[in-house]
XYZ file of C-alpha atoms in Angstrom:
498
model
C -24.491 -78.314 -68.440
C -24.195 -81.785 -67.167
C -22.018 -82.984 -64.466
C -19.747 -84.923 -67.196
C -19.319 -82.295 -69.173
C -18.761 -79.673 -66.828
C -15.946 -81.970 -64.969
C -14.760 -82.320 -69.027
C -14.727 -78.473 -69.862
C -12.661 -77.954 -66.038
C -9.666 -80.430 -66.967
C -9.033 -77.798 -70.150
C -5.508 -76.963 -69.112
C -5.356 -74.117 -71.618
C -4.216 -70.998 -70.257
C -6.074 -67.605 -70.802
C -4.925 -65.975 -74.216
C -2.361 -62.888 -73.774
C -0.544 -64.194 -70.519
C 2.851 -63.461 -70.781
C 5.086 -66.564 -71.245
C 7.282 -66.274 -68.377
C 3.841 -65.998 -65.998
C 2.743 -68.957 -67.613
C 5.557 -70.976 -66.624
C 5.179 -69.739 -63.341
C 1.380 -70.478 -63.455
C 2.340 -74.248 -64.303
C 5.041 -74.478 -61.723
C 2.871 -73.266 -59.247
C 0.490 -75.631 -59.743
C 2.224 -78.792 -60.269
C 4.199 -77.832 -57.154
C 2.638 -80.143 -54.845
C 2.475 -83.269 -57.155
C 6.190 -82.895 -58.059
C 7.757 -82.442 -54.405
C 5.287 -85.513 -53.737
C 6.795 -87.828 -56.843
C 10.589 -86.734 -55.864
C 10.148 -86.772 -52.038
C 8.812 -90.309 -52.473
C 11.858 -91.531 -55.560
C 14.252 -90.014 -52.659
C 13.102 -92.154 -49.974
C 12.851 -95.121 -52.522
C 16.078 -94.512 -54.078
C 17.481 -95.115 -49.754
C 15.756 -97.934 -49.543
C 16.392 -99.741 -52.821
C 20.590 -98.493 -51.941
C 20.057 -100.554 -48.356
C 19.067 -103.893 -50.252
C 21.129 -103.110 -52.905
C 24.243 -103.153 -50.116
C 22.338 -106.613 -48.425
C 22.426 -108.400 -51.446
C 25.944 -107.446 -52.820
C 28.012 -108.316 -49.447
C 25.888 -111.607 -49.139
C 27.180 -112.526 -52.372
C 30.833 -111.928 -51.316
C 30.030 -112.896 -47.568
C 27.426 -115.603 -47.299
C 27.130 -115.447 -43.484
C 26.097 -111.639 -43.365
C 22.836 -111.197 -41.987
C 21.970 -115.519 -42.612
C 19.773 -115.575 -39.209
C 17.143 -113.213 -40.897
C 14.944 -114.958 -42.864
C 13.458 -111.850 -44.998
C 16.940 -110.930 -45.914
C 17.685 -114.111 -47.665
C 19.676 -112.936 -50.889
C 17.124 -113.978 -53.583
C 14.354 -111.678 -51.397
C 17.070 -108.457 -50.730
C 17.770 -108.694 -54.580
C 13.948 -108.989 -55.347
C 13.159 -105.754 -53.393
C 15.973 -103.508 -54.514
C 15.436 -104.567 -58.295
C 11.708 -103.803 -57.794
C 12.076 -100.660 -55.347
C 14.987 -99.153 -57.567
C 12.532 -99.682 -60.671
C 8.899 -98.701 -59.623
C 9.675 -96.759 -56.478
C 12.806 -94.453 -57.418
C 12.422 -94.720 -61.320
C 8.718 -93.770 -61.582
C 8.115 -91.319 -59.300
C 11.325 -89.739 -60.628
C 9.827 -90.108 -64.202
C 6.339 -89.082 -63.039
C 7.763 -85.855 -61.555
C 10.381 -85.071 -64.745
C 8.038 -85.878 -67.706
C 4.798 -84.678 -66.443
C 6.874 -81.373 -65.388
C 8.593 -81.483 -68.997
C 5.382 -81.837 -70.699
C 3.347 -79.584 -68.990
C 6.103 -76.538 -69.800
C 6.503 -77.768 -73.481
C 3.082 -77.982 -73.976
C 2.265 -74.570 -72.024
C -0.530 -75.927 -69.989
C -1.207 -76.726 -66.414
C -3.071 -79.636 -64.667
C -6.329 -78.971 -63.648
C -7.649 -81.007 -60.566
C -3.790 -81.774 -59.265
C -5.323 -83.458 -56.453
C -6.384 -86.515 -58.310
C -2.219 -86.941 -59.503
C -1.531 -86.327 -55.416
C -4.079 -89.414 -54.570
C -3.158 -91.584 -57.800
C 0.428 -91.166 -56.611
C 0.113 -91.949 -53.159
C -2.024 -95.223 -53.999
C 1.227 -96.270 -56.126
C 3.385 -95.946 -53.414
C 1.472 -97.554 -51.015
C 1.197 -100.064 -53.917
C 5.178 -100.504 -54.323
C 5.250 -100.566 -50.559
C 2.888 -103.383 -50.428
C 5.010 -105.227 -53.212
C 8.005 -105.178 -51.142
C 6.711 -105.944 -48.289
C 4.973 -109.021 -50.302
C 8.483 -109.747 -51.118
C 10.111 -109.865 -48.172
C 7.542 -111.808 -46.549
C 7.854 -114.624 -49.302
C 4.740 -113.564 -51.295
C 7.782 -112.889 -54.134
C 7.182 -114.561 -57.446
C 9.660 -116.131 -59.666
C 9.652 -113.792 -62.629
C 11.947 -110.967 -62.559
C 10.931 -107.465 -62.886
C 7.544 -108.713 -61.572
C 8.733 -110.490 -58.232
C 5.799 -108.371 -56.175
C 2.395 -110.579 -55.736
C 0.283 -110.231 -58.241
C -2.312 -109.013 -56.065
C -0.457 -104.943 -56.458
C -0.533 -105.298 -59.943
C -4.393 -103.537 -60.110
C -3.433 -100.895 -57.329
C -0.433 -100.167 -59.397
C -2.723 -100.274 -62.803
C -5.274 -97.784 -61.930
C -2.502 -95.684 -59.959
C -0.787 -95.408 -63.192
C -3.401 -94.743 -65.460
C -4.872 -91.640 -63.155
C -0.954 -90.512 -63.675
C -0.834 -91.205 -66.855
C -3.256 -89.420 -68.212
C -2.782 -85.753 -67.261
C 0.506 -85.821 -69.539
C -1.729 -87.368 -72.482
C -4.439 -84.725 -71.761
C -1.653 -81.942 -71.886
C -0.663 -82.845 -74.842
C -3.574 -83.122 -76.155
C -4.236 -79.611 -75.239
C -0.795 -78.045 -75.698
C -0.868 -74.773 -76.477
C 1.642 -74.742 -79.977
C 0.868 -76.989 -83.151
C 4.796 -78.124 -82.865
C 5.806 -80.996 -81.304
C 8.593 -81.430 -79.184
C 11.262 -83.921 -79.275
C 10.940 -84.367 -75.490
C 6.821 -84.725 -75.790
C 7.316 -87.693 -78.810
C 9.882 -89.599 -76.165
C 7.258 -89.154 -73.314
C 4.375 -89.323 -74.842
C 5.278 -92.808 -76.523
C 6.560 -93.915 -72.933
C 3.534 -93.692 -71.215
C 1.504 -95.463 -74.001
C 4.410 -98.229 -74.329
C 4.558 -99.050 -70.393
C 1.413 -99.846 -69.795
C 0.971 -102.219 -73.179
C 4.279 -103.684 -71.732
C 2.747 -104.491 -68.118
C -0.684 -105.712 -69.090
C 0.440 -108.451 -71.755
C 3.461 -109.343 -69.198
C 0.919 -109.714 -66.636
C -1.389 -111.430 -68.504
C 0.575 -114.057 -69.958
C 3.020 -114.940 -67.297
C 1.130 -114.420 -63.887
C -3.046 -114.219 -64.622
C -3.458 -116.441 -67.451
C 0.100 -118.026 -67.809
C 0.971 -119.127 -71.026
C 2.106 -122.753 -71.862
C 6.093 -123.449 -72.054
C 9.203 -121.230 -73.229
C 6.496 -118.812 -73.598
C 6.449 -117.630 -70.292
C 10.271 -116.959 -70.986
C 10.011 -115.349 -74.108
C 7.500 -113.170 -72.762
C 9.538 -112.064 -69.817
C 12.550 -111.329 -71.652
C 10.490 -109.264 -73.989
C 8.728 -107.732 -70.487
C 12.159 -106.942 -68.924
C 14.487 -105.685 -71.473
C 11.541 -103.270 -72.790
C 11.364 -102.044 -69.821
C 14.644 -100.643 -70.240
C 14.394 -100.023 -73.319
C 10.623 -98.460 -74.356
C 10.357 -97.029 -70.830
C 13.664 -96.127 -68.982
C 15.089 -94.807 -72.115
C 12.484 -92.750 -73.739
C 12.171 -91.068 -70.443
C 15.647 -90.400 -69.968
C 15.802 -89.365 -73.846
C 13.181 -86.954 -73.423
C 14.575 -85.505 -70.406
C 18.015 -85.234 -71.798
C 16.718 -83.492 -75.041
C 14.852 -81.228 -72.954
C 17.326 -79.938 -70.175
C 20.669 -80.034 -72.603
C 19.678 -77.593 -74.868
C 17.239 -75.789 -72.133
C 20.346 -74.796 -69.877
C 22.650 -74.231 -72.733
C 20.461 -71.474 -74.164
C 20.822 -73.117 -77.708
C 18.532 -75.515 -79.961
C 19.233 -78.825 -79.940
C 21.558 -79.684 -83.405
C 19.442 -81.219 -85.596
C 15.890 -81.561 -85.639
C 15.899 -84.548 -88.343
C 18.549 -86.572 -86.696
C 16.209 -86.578 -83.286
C 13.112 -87.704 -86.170
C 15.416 -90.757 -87.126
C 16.354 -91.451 -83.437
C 12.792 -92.235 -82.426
C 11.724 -93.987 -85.272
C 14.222 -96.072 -85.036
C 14.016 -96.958 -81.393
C 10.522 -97.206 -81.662
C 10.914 -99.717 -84.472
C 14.037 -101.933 -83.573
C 14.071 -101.701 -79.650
C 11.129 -104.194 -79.050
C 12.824 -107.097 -80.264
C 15.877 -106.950 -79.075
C 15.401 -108.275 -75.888
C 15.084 -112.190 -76.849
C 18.513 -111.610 -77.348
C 19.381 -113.156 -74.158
C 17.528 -116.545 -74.971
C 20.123 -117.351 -77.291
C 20.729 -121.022 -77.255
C 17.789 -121.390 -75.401
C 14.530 -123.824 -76.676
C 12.977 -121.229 -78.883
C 12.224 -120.674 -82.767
C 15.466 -119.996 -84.237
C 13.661 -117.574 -85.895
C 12.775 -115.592 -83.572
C 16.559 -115.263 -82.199
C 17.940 -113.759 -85.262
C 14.694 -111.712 -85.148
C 16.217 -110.637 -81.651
C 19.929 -110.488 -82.927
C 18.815 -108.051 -85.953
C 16.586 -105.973 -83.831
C 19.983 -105.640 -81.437
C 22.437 -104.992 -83.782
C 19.984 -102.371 -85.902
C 20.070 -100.557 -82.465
C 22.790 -98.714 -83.393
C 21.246 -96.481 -85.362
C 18.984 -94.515 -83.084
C 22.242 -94.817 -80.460
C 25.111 -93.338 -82.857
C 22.175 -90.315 -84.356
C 21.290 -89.627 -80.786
C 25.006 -89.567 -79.770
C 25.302 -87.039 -82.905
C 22.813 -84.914 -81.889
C 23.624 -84.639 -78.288
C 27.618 -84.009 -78.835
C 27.105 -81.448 -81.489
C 24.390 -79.900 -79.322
C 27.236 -79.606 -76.433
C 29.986 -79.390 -78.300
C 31.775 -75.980 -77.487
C 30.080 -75.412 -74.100
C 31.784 -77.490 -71.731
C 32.585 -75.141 -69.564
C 29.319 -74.567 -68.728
C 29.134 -78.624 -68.635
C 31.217 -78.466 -65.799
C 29.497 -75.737 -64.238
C 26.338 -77.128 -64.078
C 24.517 -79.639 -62.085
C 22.119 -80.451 -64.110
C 24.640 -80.636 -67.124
C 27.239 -82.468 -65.391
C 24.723 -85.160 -64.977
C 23.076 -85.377 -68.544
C 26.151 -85.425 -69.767
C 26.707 -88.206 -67.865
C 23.856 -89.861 -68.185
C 23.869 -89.237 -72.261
C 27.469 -90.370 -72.540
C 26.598 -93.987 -70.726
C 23.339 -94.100 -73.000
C 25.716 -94.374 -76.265
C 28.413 -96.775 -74.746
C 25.424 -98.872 -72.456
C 23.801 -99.668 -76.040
C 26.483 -100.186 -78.357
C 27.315 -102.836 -75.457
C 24.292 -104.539 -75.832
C 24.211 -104.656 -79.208
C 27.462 -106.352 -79.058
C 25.943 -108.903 -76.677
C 23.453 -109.588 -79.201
C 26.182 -111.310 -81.384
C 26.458 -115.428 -80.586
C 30.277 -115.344 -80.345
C 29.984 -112.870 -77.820
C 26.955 -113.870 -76.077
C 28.380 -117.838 -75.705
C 30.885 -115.549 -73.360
C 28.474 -113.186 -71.414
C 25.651 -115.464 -71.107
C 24.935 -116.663 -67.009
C 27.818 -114.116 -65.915
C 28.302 -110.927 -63.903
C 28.593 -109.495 -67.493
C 24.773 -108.657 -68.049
C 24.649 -107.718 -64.156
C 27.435 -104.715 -65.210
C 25.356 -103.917 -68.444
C 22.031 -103.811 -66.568
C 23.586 -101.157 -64.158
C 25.172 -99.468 -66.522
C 21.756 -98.543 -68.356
C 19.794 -98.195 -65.597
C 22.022 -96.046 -63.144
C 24.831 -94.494 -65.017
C 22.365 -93.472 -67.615
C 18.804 -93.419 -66.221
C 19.056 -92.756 -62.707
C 22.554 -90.348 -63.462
C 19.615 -88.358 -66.140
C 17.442 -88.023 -63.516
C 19.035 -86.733 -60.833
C 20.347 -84.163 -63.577
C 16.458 -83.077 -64.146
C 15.531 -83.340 -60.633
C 18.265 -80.704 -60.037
C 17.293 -78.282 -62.588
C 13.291 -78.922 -62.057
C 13.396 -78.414 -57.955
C 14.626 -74.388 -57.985
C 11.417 -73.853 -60.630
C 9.351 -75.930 -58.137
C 10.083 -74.546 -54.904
C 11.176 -70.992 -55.375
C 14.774 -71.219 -53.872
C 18.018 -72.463 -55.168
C 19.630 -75.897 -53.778
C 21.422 -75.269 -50.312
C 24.872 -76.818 -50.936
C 27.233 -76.807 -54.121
C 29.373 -78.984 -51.854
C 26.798 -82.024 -51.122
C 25.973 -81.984 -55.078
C 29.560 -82.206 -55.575
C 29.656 -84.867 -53.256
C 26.560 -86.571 -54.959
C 27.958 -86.205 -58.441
C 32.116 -88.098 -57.696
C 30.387 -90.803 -55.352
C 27.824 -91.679 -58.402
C 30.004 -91.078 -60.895
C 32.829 -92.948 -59.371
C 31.281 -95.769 -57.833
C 29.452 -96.668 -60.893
C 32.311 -96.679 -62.864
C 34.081 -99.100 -60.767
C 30.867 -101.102 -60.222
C 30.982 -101.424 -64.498
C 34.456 -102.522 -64.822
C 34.239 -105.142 -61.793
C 30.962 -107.020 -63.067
C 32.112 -106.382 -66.846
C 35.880 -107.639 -66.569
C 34.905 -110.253 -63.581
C 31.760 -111.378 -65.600
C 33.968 -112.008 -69.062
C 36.918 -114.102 -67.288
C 33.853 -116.013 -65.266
C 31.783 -116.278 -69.052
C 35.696 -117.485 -70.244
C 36.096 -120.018 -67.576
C 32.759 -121.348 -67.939
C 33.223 -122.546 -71.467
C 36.905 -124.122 -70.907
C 37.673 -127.594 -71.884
C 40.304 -129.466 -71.521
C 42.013 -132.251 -73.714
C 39.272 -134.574 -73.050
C 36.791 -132.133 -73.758
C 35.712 -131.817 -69.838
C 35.148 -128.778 -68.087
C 38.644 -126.908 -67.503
C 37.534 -125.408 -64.155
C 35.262 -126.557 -61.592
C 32.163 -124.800 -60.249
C 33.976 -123.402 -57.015
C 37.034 -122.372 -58.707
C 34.869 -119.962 -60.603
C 33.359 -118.721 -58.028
C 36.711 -118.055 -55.642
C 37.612 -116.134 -59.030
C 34.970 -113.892 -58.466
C 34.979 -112.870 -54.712
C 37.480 -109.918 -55.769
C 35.210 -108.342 -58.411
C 31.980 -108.757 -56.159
C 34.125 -107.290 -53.162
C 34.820 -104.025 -55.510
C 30.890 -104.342 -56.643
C 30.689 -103.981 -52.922
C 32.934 -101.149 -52.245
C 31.352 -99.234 -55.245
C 27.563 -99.605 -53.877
C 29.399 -97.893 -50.751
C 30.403 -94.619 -52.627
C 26.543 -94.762 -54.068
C 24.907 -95.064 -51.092
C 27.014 -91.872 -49.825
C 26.512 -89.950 -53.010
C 22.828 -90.842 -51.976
C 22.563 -89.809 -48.609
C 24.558 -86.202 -49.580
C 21.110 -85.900 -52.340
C 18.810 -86.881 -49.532
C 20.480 -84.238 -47.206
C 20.738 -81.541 -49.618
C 16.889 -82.505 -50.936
C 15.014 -82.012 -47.605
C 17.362 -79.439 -46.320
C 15.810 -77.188 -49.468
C 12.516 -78.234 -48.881
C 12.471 -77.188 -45.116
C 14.437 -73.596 -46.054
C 12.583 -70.703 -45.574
C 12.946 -68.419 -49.186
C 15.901 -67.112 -48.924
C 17.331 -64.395 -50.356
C 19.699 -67.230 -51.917
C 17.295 -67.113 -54.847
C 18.573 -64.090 -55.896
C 22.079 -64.864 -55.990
C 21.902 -66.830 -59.383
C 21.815 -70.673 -59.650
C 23.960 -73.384 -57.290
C 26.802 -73.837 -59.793
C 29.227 -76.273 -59.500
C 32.365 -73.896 -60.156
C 32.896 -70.414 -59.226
C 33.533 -67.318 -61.875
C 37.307 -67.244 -60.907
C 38.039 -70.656 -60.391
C 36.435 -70.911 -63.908
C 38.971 -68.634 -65.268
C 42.083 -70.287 -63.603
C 40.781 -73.301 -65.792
């Protein structure tokens, strides 16, 4: 046999017929244990990191003077790196950890050679690392969601693909004819990010297209990124660990057909959406306003499916940490996109355009649903990983009121603040001047971006308890903890009392 196809013949991930199920699970834990605590250790320390920017850039927007003798804390650079290290450093390695984890259990098979998914994933986060230090050091670009030099972009490319791959191969080798609703979210993810990064790449920073091109492109780059990456991920996840922990199917297999068909089909042209008005093909705007507004279909059959999945079981909802989360995370998914949609329409986006507005709707789809999904997953994947339960109910508690309340007010500051500054924008008075001038808007807004500030506050704590409780159950010995029964939120009696 040839070296090829010997190294072809080891990555069959196929277990050995007649294994027991519950040793194959702990056959695929086992072995994707070192990859996973590599991809969650590394979101963790990302997740700090993008919170400290995050904090830079809110006060200096409130407080001008903070930090001004630093010249790699300017705002535009401490924006730059939290956008970029919340995105590729938290988000992926939390989605490479979740979905390759997810796939490999639905599809019953292992990874062979987990080594090469250890190297591939330290070269992307020496490749993010790189990035923001390119950013910080001025090397930024002027295209958002892409601010790192293009000189990562390869690192990041081939790190990917060597990630990639081991869920397609999984899948490809998955152990039941049936097909997941969790594996068609994931599995289209990891084909629709990279087609997303090369043509952005391509057209904006290698071989830059001529005019509004450029613009159109990155619009179309940065809301699919939400939309055909963040969200399928976070779709997946939630239609894997909702009905996983509830010990139930999920309601209706049909309705989850129609979701994904539907995002699949409407979701990549909603994003020119926000070049309304802008010096485009009118065309191609209404193209964007339909694709937006036929958005909520996949949003109100996913909503179905995930309420009727829960409904009757919230006690357990509040019991778990992993529920209380997805929950969450599925309950800002519905009112995040019917949002946007709504944005879509020209009445409303005259208003929202330029404002704090799409700052509050960018948060609320990326943390209160993304991140607030995946912190759900990481809390119900870790115990599996490791062996041992998580250390403190009290620091997830902690976790869960800081993130859940400091998002909340960061949503209502930059939505309300953003619509009276969209409002005052577009005043006229009798003579058909602007009503208010440029600094009276922006005295307006101090209060909201003050609250923005005090919200990022409660975050960063809810972060540090995770961080805490996430290293404090990696260095535990195995306990006998493990045998008392999952960390649950609420006891048996105080359940009762309830």
């Amino acid at each position: 046999m040839s070296p090829l196809l010997s190294f072809f013949t080891s990555i069959d991930p196929r277990p050995k017929t007649g294994v027991p199920l519950k040793v194959q699970l702990s056959e695929i834990d086992r072995e994707m244990r070192v990859p996973v605590v590599l991809f969650v250790t590394s979101a963790i320390l990302w997740l700090q990191v993008g919170t400290i920017f995050a904090m830079i850039a809110s006060i200096k927007l409130h407080n001008p003077e903070f930090l001004q003798g630093f010249e790699w804390l300017t705002f535009g650079r401490a924006r730059s790196a939290h956008l970029n290290a919340m995105a590729f450093g938290w988000g992926n390695n939390a989605i490479f950890a979740v979905a390759l984890w997810i796939m490999a259990r639905l599809s019953k098979v292992s990874v062979k050679h987990g080594g090469i998914l250890v190297v591939a994933g330290a070269f992307w986060n020496i490749g993010v690392t790189a990035g923001i230090v390119g950013i910080l050091t001025g090397g930024l670009t002027s295209v958002e969601w892409l601010e790192m030099p293009p000189q990562v972009a390869p690192l990041l490319g081939i790190s990917y693909v060597l990630v990639a791959v081991w869920g397609v191969i999984m899948f490809r080798f998955r152990a039941m004819g049936h097909v997941y609703v969790s594996q068609w979210y994931i599995l289209g993810a990891l084909f629709w990010f990279p087609w997303l990064y090369i043509i952005a790449q391509t057209l904006i920073l290698w071989v830059p297209a001529r005019g509004t091109v450029q613009a159109i492109t990155n619009w179309w780059f940065g809301h699919n990124v939400l939309g055909l990456w963040l969200t399928p991920m976070g779709l997946g996840a939630i239609y894997y660990f909702l009905p996983k922990v509830l010990g139930r199917p999920i309601h209706s297999y049909y309705l989850s057909v129609l979701g994904f068909w539907s995002l699949a089909l409407f979701y990549n042209w909603a994003g020119v959406h926000h070049l309304i008005g802008g010096p485009i093909p009118v065309w191609l705007v209404s193209a964007g306003i339909v694709g937006s507004i036929m958005m909520v279909i996949p949003v109100v059959v996913t909503a179905i499916n995930h309420h009727m999945t829960a409904a009757g079981n919230w006690r357990a909802v509040w019991c778990s940490p992993t529920l209380r989360f997805i929950v969450f995370g599925g309950m800002s998914y519905t009112l995040a996109s019917l949002a946007g949609s709504a944005m879509a329409l020209r009445d409303v986006n005259v208003i929202t355009h330029f404002t704090q507005f799409t700052i509050g709707h960018a948060h609320h789809g990326v943390y209160a649903f993304f991140t607030m999904t995946m912190f759900g997953g990481i809390y119900f994947m870790m115990p599996r990983i490791l062996n041992r339960e998580w250390p403190s109910a009290a620091l997830i508690r902690t976790h869960f009121w800081c993130a859940a309340i400091g998002i909340t007010i960061m949503m209502v500051a930059l939505h309300v603040g953003g619509w009276i500054q969209g409002e005052m924008m577009i005043a006229l008075d009798a003579d058909g001047n602007p009503k208010y001038a440029f600094l009276e808007i922006v005295a307006m807004l101090v209060p909201w971006l003050f609250s923005r500030s005090v919200s990022g506050m409660l975050l960063a704590i809810g972060h540090l308890a995770f961080l805490v409780n996430f290293f404090w159950m990696l260095a535990g010995r195995r306990s006998a903890k493990s045998q008392e029964g999952p960390t649950l939120l609420l006891k048996e009696n105080e359940e009762e009392v309830r």
